[in-house]
PDB file of C-alpha atoms and ligand atoms in Angstrom:
ATOM      1  CA  UNK N   1      -5.489  -2.342  -0.844  1.00 89.00           C
ATOM      2  CA  UNK N   2      -4.324   0.133  -3.495  1.00 96.00           C
ATOM      3  CA  UNK N   3      -3.062  -1.802  -6.535  1.00 97.00           C
ATOM      4  CA  UNK N   4      -1.081  -0.807  -9.619  1.00 98.00           C
ATOM      5  CA  UNK N   5      -3.618   1.743 -10.995  1.00 98.00           C
ATOM      6  CA  UNK N   6      -4.148   3.434  -7.640  1.00 98.00           C
ATOM      7  CA  UNK N   7      -0.453   3.657  -6.720  1.00 98.00           C
ATOM      8  CA  UNK N   8       0.447   4.765 -10.245  1.00 98.00           C
ATOM      9  CA  UNK N   9      -2.212   7.508 -10.110  1.00 98.00           C
ATOM     10  CA  UNK N  10      -0.650   8.782  -6.887  1.00 98.00           C
ATOM     11  CA  UNK N  11       2.825   8.586  -8.454  1.00 98.00           C
ATOM     12  CA  UNK N  12       1.747  10.732 -11.405  1.00 98.00           C
ATOM     13  CA  UNK N  13       0.168  13.264  -9.048  1.00 98.00           C
ATOM     14  CA  UNK N  14       3.271  13.432  -6.847  1.00 98.00           C
ATOM     15  CA  UNK N  15       5.496  13.877  -9.876  1.00 98.00           C
ATOM     16  CA  UNK N  16       3.576  17.019 -10.781  1.00 98.00           C
ATOM     17  CA  UNK N  17       3.178  18.317  -7.248  1.00 98.00           C
ATOM     18  CA  UNK N  18       6.381  17.744  -5.273  1.00 98.00           C
ATOM     19  CA  UNK N  19       9.337  17.074  -7.598  1.00 98.00           C
ATOM     20  CA  UNK N  20      11.827  19.932  -7.194  1.00 98.00           C
ATOM     21  CA  UNK N  21      10.643  20.769  -3.687  1.00 98.00           C
ATOM     22  CA  UNK N  22      13.127  20.971  -0.847  1.00 98.00           C
ATOM     23  CA  UNK N  23      12.547  18.940   2.323  1.00 98.00           C
ATOM     24  CA  UNK N  24      12.364  21.195   5.389  1.00 98.00           C
ATOM     25  CA  UNK N  25      11.363  18.668   8.052  1.00 98.00           C
ATOM     26  CA  UNK N  26       9.711  15.327   8.747  1.00 98.00           C
ATOM     27  CA  UNK N  27       7.525  14.599  11.754  1.00 98.00           C
ATOM     28  CA  UNK N  28       5.454  11.643  12.900  1.00 98.00           C
ATOM     29  CA  UNK N  29       3.066  10.636  15.662  1.00 98.00           C
ATOM     30  CA  UNK N  30       3.489   6.964  14.715  1.00 98.00           C
ATOM     31  CA  UNK N  31       7.239   6.267  14.922  1.00 98.00           C
ATOM     32  CA  UNK N  32       6.916   2.564  14.068  1.00 98.00           C
ATOM     33  CA  UNK N  33       5.812   3.507  10.558  1.00 98.00           C
ATOM     34  CA  UNK N  34       9.082   5.370   9.864  1.00 98.00           C
ATOM     35  CA  UNK N  35      12.006   2.992   9.331  1.00 98.00           C
ATOM     36  CA  UNK N  36      14.667   2.622  10.527  1.00 98.00           C
ATOM     37  CA  UNK N  37      13.803   5.649  12.730  1.00 98.00           C
ATOM     38  CA  UNK N  38      12.502   9.185  12.499  1.00 98.00           C
ATOM     39  CA  UNK N  39      15.955  10.517  13.458  1.00 98.00           C
ATOM     40  CA  UNK N  40      17.744   8.537  10.751  1.00 98.00           C
ATOM     41  CA  UNK N  41      15.261   9.639   8.103  1.00 98.00           C
ATOM     42  CA  UNK N  42      15.388  13.257   9.225  1.00 98.00           C
ATOM     43  CA  UNK N  43      19.189  13.256   9.112  1.00 98.00           C
ATOM     44  CA  UNK N  44      19.172  11.735   5.624  1.00 98.00           C
ATOM     45  CA  UNK N  45      16.590  13.866   3.842  1.00 98.00           C
ATOM     46  CA  UNK N  46      16.180  17.269   5.485  1.00 98.00           C
ATOM     47  CA  UNK N  47      17.878  19.851   3.248  1.00 98.00           C
ATOM     48  CA  UNK N  48      17.732  17.655   0.137  1.00 98.00           C
ATOM     49  CA  UNK N  49      15.518  18.146  -2.903  1.00 98.00           C
ATOM     50  CA  UNK N  50      12.992  15.642  -4.281  1.00 98.00           C
ATOM     51  CA  UNK N  51      14.365  14.447  -7.623  1.00 98.00           C
ATOM     52  CA  UNK N  52      11.823  11.952  -8.954  1.00 98.00           C
ATOM     53  CA  UNK N  53       9.025   9.589  -7.984  1.00 98.00           C
ATOM     54  CA  UNK N  54       8.917   6.026  -9.236  1.00 98.00           C
ATOM     55  CA  UNK N  55       6.731   3.000  -8.658  1.00 98.00           C
ATOM     56  CA  UNK N  56       7.276  -0.728  -8.839  1.00 97.00           C
ATOM     57  CA  UNK N  57       4.486  -3.119  -7.893  1.00 96.00           C
ATOM     58  CA  UNK N  58       2.496  -1.379  -5.134  1.00 97.00           C
ATOM     59  CA  UNK N  59       5.534   0.460  -3.772  1.00 97.00           C
ATOM     60  CA  UNK N  60       6.312   4.141  -4.347  1.00 98.00           C
ATOM     61  CA  UNK N  61       9.874   5.420  -4.363  1.00 98.00           C
ATOM     62  CA  UNK N  62      10.828   8.996  -3.575  1.00 98.00           C
ATOM     63  CA  UNK N  63      14.350   9.874  -4.761  1.00 98.00           C
ATOM     64  CA  UNK N  64      16.296  12.662  -3.056  1.00 98.00           C
ATOM     65  CA  UNK N  65      19.165  14.801  -4.357  1.00 98.00           C
ATOM     66  CA  UNK N  66      21.742  13.043  -2.124  1.00 98.00           C
ATOM     67  CA  UNK N  67      20.919   9.617  -3.670  1.00 97.00           C
ATOM     68  CA  UNK N  68      18.893   8.399  -0.699  1.00 98.00           C
ATOM     69  CA  UNK N  69      15.463   6.951  -1.405  1.00 98.00           C
ATOM     70  CA  UNK N  70      12.346   6.530   0.678  1.00 98.00           C
ATOM     71  CA  UNK N  71      10.077   3.674  -0.302  1.00 98.00           C
ATOM     72  CA  UNK N  72       6.447   3.869   0.751  1.00 98.00           C
ATOM     73  CA  UNK N  73       3.959   1.030   1.042  1.00 98.00           C
ATOM     74  CA  UNK N  74       0.348   2.106   1.529  1.00 97.00           C
ATOM     75  CA  UNK N  75      -0.746  -1.402   2.592  1.00 96.00           C
ATOM     76  CA  UNK N  76      -4.505  -1.521   3.316  1.00 94.00           C
ATOM     77  CA  UNK N  77      -5.507   2.051   4.056  1.00 96.00           C
ATOM     78  CA  UNK N  78      -2.518   4.334   3.432  1.00 97.00           C
ATOM     79  CA  UNK N  79      -2.921   7.666   1.643  1.00 97.00           C
ATOM     80  CA  UNK N  80      -0.294  10.097   0.392  1.00 98.00           C
ATOM     81  CA  UNK N  81      -1.707  13.591   0.269  1.00 98.00           C
ATOM     82  CA  UNK N  82      -0.210  16.882  -0.856  1.00 98.00           C
ATOM     83  CA  UNK N  83      -1.618  19.775   1.148  1.00 98.00           C
ATOM     84  CA  UNK N  84      -0.804  23.383   1.895  1.00 98.00           C
ATOM     85  CA  UNK N  85       0.838  24.144   5.209  1.00 97.00           C
ATOM     86  CA  UNK N  86      -1.927  25.222   7.575  1.00 96.00           C
ATOM     87  CA  UNK N  87      -4.627  23.113   5.889  1.00 98.00           C
ATOM     88  CA  UNK N  88      -6.887  21.215   8.261  1.00 97.00           C
ATOM     89  CA  UNK N  89      -5.209  18.069   9.592  1.00 97.00           C
ATOM     90  CA  UNK N  90      -6.195  14.981   7.614  1.00 97.00           C
ATOM     91  CA  UNK N  91      -7.936  12.026   9.216  1.00 97.00           C
ATOM     92  CA  UNK N  92      -5.345   9.511  10.466  1.00 98.00           C
ATOM     93  CA  UNK N  93      -2.442  11.798   9.505  1.00 98.00           C
ATOM     94  CA  UNK N  94       0.676  10.109  10.882  1.00 98.00           C
ATOM     95  CA  UNK N  95       3.696  11.345   8.919  1.00 98.00           C
ATOM     96  CA  UNK N  96       4.262  14.884   7.639  1.00 98.00           C
ATOM     97  CA  UNK N  97       7.030  16.094   5.337  1.00 98.00           C
ATOM     98  CA  UNK N  98       7.261  19.877   5.269  1.00 98.00           C
ATOM     99  CA  UNK N  99       8.372  21.043   1.833  1.00 98.00           C
ATOM    100  CA  UNK N 100       9.421  24.326   0.266  1.00 98.00           C
ATOM    101  CA  UNK N 101       6.710  26.460  -1.297  1.00 98.00           C
ATOM    102  CA  UNK N 102       4.415  25.965   1.697  1.00 98.00           C
ATOM    103  CA  UNK N 103       3.541  22.372   0.744  1.00 98.00           C
ATOM    104  CA  UNK N 104       3.220  19.301   2.911  1.00 98.00           C
ATOM    105  CA  UNK N 105       3.348  15.647   1.924  1.00 98.00           C
ATOM    106  CA  UNK N 106       1.177  13.807   4.400  1.00 98.00           C
ATOM    107  CA  UNK N 107       0.888  10.097   5.026  1.00 98.00           C
ATOM    108  CA  UNK N 108      -2.487   9.173   6.482  1.00 98.00           C
ATOM    109  CA  UNK N 109      -3.286   5.598   7.417  1.00 97.00           C
ATOM    110  CA  UNK N 110      -6.311   4.415   9.412  1.00 97.00           C
ATOM    111  CA  UNK N 111      -5.033   0.901  10.048  1.00 96.00           C
ATOM    112  CA  UNK N 112      -1.352   1.870  10.423  1.00 97.00           C
ATOM    113  CA  UNK N 113       0.029  -1.079   8.452  1.00 97.00           C
ATOM    114  CA  UNK N 114       1.738   1.157   5.872  1.00 98.00           C
ATOM    115  CA  UNK N 115       5.325   2.353   6.160  1.00 98.00           C
ATOM    116  CA  UNK N 116       8.076   4.736   5.047  1.00 98.00           C
ATOM    117  CA  UNK N 117      11.507   3.095   4.721  1.00 98.00           C
ATOM    118  CA  UNK N 118      14.825   4.824   4.133  1.00 98.00           C
ATOM    119  CA  UNK N 119      17.276   3.258   1.656  1.00 98.00           C
ATOM    120  CA  UNK N 120      20.893   4.327   1.217  1.00 96.00           C
ATOM    121  CA  UNK N 121      20.929   4.118  -2.556  1.00 96.00           C
ATOM    122  CA  UNK N 122      19.660   2.462  -5.718  1.00 96.00           C
ATOM    123  CA  UNK N 123      21.610  -0.718  -5.018  1.00 97.00           C
ATOM    124  CA  UNK N 124      19.533  -1.347  -1.923  1.00 97.00           C
ATOM    125  CA  UNK N 125      16.397  -0.704  -3.939  1.00 97.00           C
ATOM    126  CA  UNK N 126      17.331  -3.248  -6.573  1.00 97.00           C
ATOM    127  CA  UNK N 127      17.949  -5.829  -3.869  1.00 96.00           C
ATOM    128  CA  UNK N 128      14.386  -5.382  -2.595  1.00 95.00           C
ATOM    129  CA  UNK N 129      12.820  -5.595  -6.042  1.00 96.00           C
ATOM    130  CA  UNK N 130      14.662  -8.802  -6.875  1.00 96.00           C
ATOM    131  CA  UNK N 131      11.927 -10.534  -4.895  1.00 95.00           C
ATOM    132  CA  UNK N 132       9.178  -9.127  -7.123  1.00 97.00           C
ATOM    133  CA  UNK N 133       7.751 -10.556 -10.328  1.00 98.00           C
ATOM    134  CA  UNK N 134       7.564  -8.775 -13.688  1.00 98.00           C
ATOM    135  CA  UNK N 135       5.391  -5.715 -14.089  1.00 98.00           C
ATOM    136  CA  UNK N 136       2.364  -5.307 -16.425  1.00 98.00           C
ATOM    137  CA  UNK N 137       2.993  -2.850 -19.321  1.00 98.00           C
ATOM    138  CA  UNK N 138       6.718  -3.486 -18.813  1.00 97.00           C
ATOM    139  CA  UNK N 139       8.501  -6.830 -18.544  1.00 97.00           C
ATOM    140  CA  UNK N 140       5.355  -8.944 -18.136  1.00 98.00           C
ATOM    141  CA  UNK N 141       5.158 -10.030 -21.771  1.00 98.00           C
ATOM    142  CA  UNK N 142       2.754 -12.735 -22.995  1.00 98.00           C
ATOM    143  CA  UNK N 143       5.472 -15.440 -23.147  1.00 98.00           C
ATOM    144  CA  UNK N 144       6.570 -14.541 -19.604  1.00 98.00           C
ATOM    145  CA  UNK N 145       2.939 -14.634 -18.418  1.00 98.00           C
ATOM    146  CA  UNK N 146       2.448 -18.050 -20.083  1.00 98.00           C
ATOM    147  CA  UNK N 147       5.504 -19.383 -18.308  1.00 98.00           C
ATOM    148  CA  UNK N 148       4.381 -18.054 -14.918  1.00 98.00           C
ATOM    149  CA  UNK N 149       0.927 -19.655 -15.176  1.00 98.00           C
ATOM    150  CA  UNK N 150       2.276 -22.892 -16.659  1.00 98.00           C
ATOM    151  CA  UNK N 151       4.676 -23.474 -13.787  1.00 98.00           C
ATOM    152  CA  UNK N 152       2.190 -23.900 -10.941  1.00 98.00           C
ATOM    153  CA  UNK N 153      -0.950 -25.836 -10.007  1.00 98.00           C
ATOM    154  CA  UNK N 154      -2.092 -23.098  -7.613  1.00 98.00           C
ATOM    155  CA  UNK N 155      -5.459 -21.430  -8.381  1.00 98.00           C
ATOM    156  CA  UNK N 156      -4.995 -18.885 -11.163  1.00 98.00           C
ATOM    157  CA  UNK N 157      -6.325 -15.985  -9.076  1.00 98.00           C
ATOM    158  CA  UNK N 158      -3.867 -16.675  -6.271  1.00 98.00           C
ATOM    159  CA  UNK N 159      -1.018 -16.654  -8.824  1.00 98.00           C
ATOM    160  CA  UNK N 160      -2.175 -13.343 -10.347  1.00 98.00           C
ATOM    161  CA  UNK N 161      -2.051 -11.747  -6.891  1.00 98.00           C
ATOM    162  CA  UNK N 162       1.297 -13.238  -5.836  1.00 98.00           C
ATOM    163  CA  UNK N 163       3.736 -10.287  -5.935  1.00 98.00           C
ATOM    164  CA  UNK N 164       6.708 -12.662  -6.334  1.00 98.00           C
ATOM    165  CA  UNK N 165       5.147 -13.851  -9.620  1.00 98.00           C
ATOM    166  CA  UNK N 166       3.491 -10.700 -10.981  1.00 98.00           C
ATOM    167  CA  UNK N 167       3.867  -7.153  -9.634  1.00 98.00           C
ATOM    168  CA  UNK N 168       1.040  -4.794  -8.832  1.00 98.00           C
ATOM    169  CA  UNK N 169      -2.085  -6.942  -9.265  1.00 98.00           C
ATOM    170  CA  UNK N 170      -4.365  -7.427  -6.270  1.00 97.00           C
ATOM    171  CA  UNK N 171      -7.871  -8.615  -5.524  1.00 96.00           C
ATOM    172  CA  UNK N 172      -9.859  -6.085  -7.551  1.00 97.00           C
ATOM    173  CA  UNK N 173      -8.018  -6.300 -10.859  1.00 98.00           C
ATOM    174  CA  UNK N 174      -7.509 -10.093 -10.611  1.00 98.00           C
ATOM    175  CA  UNK N 175     -11.266 -10.618 -10.058  1.00 98.00           C
ATOM    176  CA  UNK N 176     -12.250  -8.300 -12.914  1.00 98.00           C
ATOM    177  CA  UNK N 177      -9.697  -9.738 -15.372  1.00 98.00           C
ATOM    178  CA  UNK N 178     -10.778 -13.331 -14.700  1.00 98.00           C
ATOM    179  CA  UNK N 179     -14.401 -12.395 -15.292  1.00 98.00           C
ATOM    180  CA  UNK N 180     -13.592 -10.689 -18.600  1.00 98.00           C
ATOM    181  CA  UNK N 181     -11.584 -13.721 -19.683  1.00 98.00           C
ATOM    182  CA  UNK N 182     -14.357 -16.148 -18.637  1.00 98.00           C
ATOM    183  CA  UNK N 183     -12.010 -18.127 -16.393  1.00 98.00           C
ATOM    184  CA  UNK N 184     -12.971 -19.671 -13.045  1.00 98.00           C
ATOM    185  CA  UNK N 185     -10.653 -18.159 -10.377  1.00 98.00           C
ATOM    186  CA  UNK N 186     -10.196 -21.620  -8.795  1.00 98.00           C
ATOM    187  CA  UNK N 187      -8.725 -23.244 -11.926  1.00 98.00           C
ATOM    188  CA  UNK N 188      -5.180 -24.586 -11.516  1.00 98.00           C
ATOM    189  CA  UNK N 189      -2.996 -22.058 -13.356  1.00 98.00           C
ATOM    190  CA  UNK N 190      -1.217 -24.720 -15.416  1.00 98.00           C
ATOM    191  CA  UNK N 191      -4.518 -26.160 -16.704  1.00 98.00           C
ATOM    192  CA  UNK N 192      -5.405 -22.991 -18.612  1.00 98.00           C
ATOM    193  CA  UNK N 193      -5.175 -23.364 -22.397  1.00 98.00           C
ATOM    194  CA  UNK N 194      -2.900 -21.094 -24.470  1.00 98.00           C
ATOM    195  CA  UNK N 195      -5.967 -19.360 -25.984  1.00 98.00           C
ATOM    196  CA  UNK N 196      -7.329 -18.646 -22.501  1.00 98.00           C
ATOM    197  CA  UNK N 197      -3.927 -17.454 -21.282  1.00 98.00           C
ATOM    198  CA  UNK N 198      -3.852 -14.919 -24.117  1.00 98.00           C
ATOM    199  CA  UNK N 199      -7.397 -13.826 -23.259  1.00 98.00           C
ATOM    200  CA  UNK N 200      -6.489 -13.437 -19.594  1.00 98.00           C
ATOM    201  CA  UNK N 201      -3.345 -11.474 -20.451  1.00 98.00           C
ATOM    202  CA  UNK N 202      -5.346  -9.049 -22.616  1.00 98.00           C
ATOM    203  CA  UNK N 203      -8.098  -8.804 -19.969  1.00 98.00           C
ATOM    204  CA  UNK N 204      -5.586  -8.003 -17.257  1.00 98.00           C
ATOM    205  CA  UNK N 205      -4.083  -5.178 -19.316  1.00 98.00           C
ATOM    206  CA  UNK N 206      -7.562  -3.945 -20.150  1.00 98.00           C
ATOM    207  CA  UNK N 207      -8.766  -3.691 -16.539  1.00 98.00           C
ATOM    208  CA  UNK N 208      -5.507  -2.112 -15.370  1.00 98.00           C
ATOM    209  CA  UNK N 209      -5.795   0.506 -18.123  1.00 98.00           C
ATOM    210  CA  UNK N 210      -9.409   1.185 -17.131  1.00 98.00           C
ATOM    211  CA  UNK N 211      -8.300   1.508 -13.516  1.00 98.00           C
ATOM    212  CA  UNK N 212      -5.751   4.115 -14.599  1.00 98.00           C
ATOM    213  CA  UNK N 213      -8.261   5.947 -16.766  1.00 98.00           C
ATOM    214  CA  UNK N 214     -10.729   6.242 -13.857  1.00 98.00           C
ATOM    215  CA  UNK N 215      -7.894   7.262 -11.498  1.00 98.00           C
ATOM    216  CA  UNK N 216      -8.200   4.106  -9.405  1.00 98.00           C
ATOM    217  CA  UNK N 217     -11.018   2.561  -7.447  1.00 97.00           C
ATOM    218  CA  UNK N 218     -12.206   3.948  -4.133  1.00 95.00           C
ATOM    219  CA  UNK N 219     -14.265   0.975  -3.039  1.00 88.00           C
ATOM    220  CA  UNK N 220     -12.237   1.190   0.190  1.00 85.00           C
ATOM    221  CA  UNK N 221     -10.055   3.995   1.553  1.00 91.00           C
ATOM    222  CA  UNK N 222      -8.105   4.969  -1.522  1.00 96.00           C
ATOM    223  CA  UNK N 223      -7.753   8.662  -2.408  1.00 97.00           C
ATOM    224  CA  UNK N 224      -5.379  10.286  -4.912  1.00 97.00           C
ATOM    225  CA  UNK N 225      -2.675  12.745  -3.853  1.00 98.00           C
ATOM    226  CA  UNK N 226      -5.157  15.644  -3.868  1.00 97.00           C
ATOM    227  CA  UNK N 227      -7.621  13.742  -1.682  1.00 97.00           C
ATOM    228  CA  UNK N 228     -10.080  12.878  -4.468  1.00 98.00           C
ATOM    229  CA  UNK N 229     -11.705   9.486  -4.959  1.00 98.00           C
ATOM    230  CA  UNK N 230     -11.144   7.366  -8.037  1.00 98.00           C
ATOM    231  CA  UNK N 231     -14.228   6.159  -9.914  1.00 98.00           C
ATOM    232  CA  UNK N 232     -13.394   2.713 -11.255  1.00 98.00           C
ATOM    233  CA  UNK N 233     -15.596   1.150  -8.545  1.00 97.00           C
ATOM    234  CA  UNK N 234     -18.581   2.488 -10.526  1.00 97.00           C
ATOM    235  CA  UNK N 235     -17.519   0.214 -13.395  1.00 97.00           C
ATOM    236  CA  UNK N 236     -16.840  -3.022 -11.491  1.00 98.00           C
ATOM    237  CA  UNK N 237     -18.339  -6.031 -13.249  1.00 97.00           C
ATOM    238  CA  UNK N 238     -18.030  -8.524 -10.384  1.00 98.00           C
ATOM    239  CA  UNK N 239     -15.797  -7.177  -7.621  1.00 97.00           C
ATOM    240  CA  UNK N 240     -17.762  -6.590  -4.405  1.00 96.00           C
ATOM    241  CA  UNK N 241     -21.031  -7.202  -6.320  1.00 97.00           C
ATOM    242  CA  UNK N 242     -22.020 -10.504  -4.652  1.00 97.00           C
ATOM    243  CA  UNK N 243     -25.764 -11.179  -4.856  1.00 97.00           C
ATOM    244  CA  UNK N 244     -26.161  -8.803  -7.799  1.00 97.00           C
ATOM    245  CA  UNK N 245     -26.873  -9.838 -11.376  1.00 97.00           C
ATOM    246  CA  UNK N 246     -24.013 -10.836 -13.655  1.00 98.00           C
ATOM    247  CA  UNK N 247     -23.764  -8.183 -16.411  1.00 96.00           C
ATOM    248  CA  UNK N 248     -23.471 -10.921 -19.056  1.00 97.00           C
ATOM    249  CA  UNK N 249     -25.895 -13.756 -18.163  1.00 97.00           C
ATOM    250  CA  UNK N 250     -28.063 -12.268 -15.380  1.00 90.00           C
ATOM    251  CA  UNK N 251     -27.083 -15.116 -13.039  1.00 95.00           C
ATOM    252  CA  UNK N 252     -26.046 -14.133  -9.522  1.00 97.00           C
ATOM    253  CA  UNK N 253     -22.488 -13.068  -8.733  1.00 98.00           C
ATOM    254  CA  UNK N 254     -21.008 -15.174  -5.952  1.00 98.00           C
ATOM    255  CA  UNK N 255     -18.407 -14.485  -3.320  1.00 98.00           C
ATOM    256  CA  UNK N 256     -16.093 -17.306  -2.330  1.00 97.00           C
ATOM    257  CA  UNK N 257     -12.890 -17.247  -0.273  1.00 97.00           C
ATOM    258  CA  UNK N 258      -9.769 -18.223  -2.177  1.00 96.00           C
ATOM    259  CA  UNK N 259      -6.268 -17.997  -0.731  1.00 93.00           C
ATOM    260  CA  UNK N 260      -7.805 -16.170   2.231  1.00 94.00           C
ATOM    261  CA  UNK N 261      -9.333 -13.418   0.079  1.00 94.00           C
ATOM    262  CA  UNK N 262     -12.912 -12.669  -0.950  1.00 95.00           C
ATOM    263  CA  UNK N 263     -13.271 -13.609  -4.617  1.00 97.00           C
ATOM    264  CA  UNK N 264     -16.132 -12.506  -6.820  1.00 98.00           C
ATOM    265  CA  UNK N 265     -17.225 -14.436  -9.896  1.00 98.00           C
ATOM    266  CA  UNK N 266     -20.085 -15.742 -12.035  1.00 98.00           C
ATOM    267  CA  UNK N 267     -20.043 -19.539 -12.070  1.00 97.00           C
ATOM    268  CA  UNK N 268     -22.067 -19.587 -15.308  1.00 97.00           C
ATOM    269  CA  UNK N 269     -19.767 -17.314 -17.303  1.00 98.00           C
ATOM    270  CA  UNK N 270     -16.453 -18.367 -15.749  1.00 98.00           C
ATOM    271  CA  UNK N 271     -15.390 -21.969 -16.460  1.00 97.00           C
TER     272      UNK N 271
HETATM  273 ZN1   ZN O 301     -22.639 -14.618 -15.841  1.00 86.51          ZN
END
């Protein structure tokens, strides 16, 4: 699933490519993915102009000139692509926004778990984001992070990925950060020492920054808004490297299942 670096890379692309464009039409061949309905969305946004693109957690927000907002969740396999009108149809293309200047914003999604959702205004948006935890590089400060980990006995990796606790971190960046910090993903979050918490906090920021620098990781379906792959997967230390040598100790990287998700770690380096 695209995480903070992937969704943020798309946001930055969209900001350059579609802000200022007028919406001419929206069409879909997968009506369930457009909420509350294609008709409602069409009525709300056709004729408006795209004002700005924001992101919180793994959710993108497209703001229109009449104060309506569309939030987009890519879920497992969603892609947002900016193409020219008349370009070859994209694989799994399900939603198309026709824009001025001959552009199209396309939503492609192999598994069809992603969605577009219309919101009336910013108030509605704030209501949704009340349920989300603080965001790295923003309100997730070290003291806040300490408090989050200290308040639960759940495994630290499960807490890192819990969107109600911390926004934007998923399986890839949680696995990589825990490896860098030398912490066993199964450890109860409240049993981690203050020194280790600091190390984990710094490691999390480090891997998220690397993810941004490499324009995301395309280990799965992720592509940026121009349809290009990210390259952070070429720099993974443990994620999806089970059976390969640990880059630090040459022991074997193991895959375990934790909170229902594949988790990659080195049991020698992570205690
Ligand atoms: Zn190791």
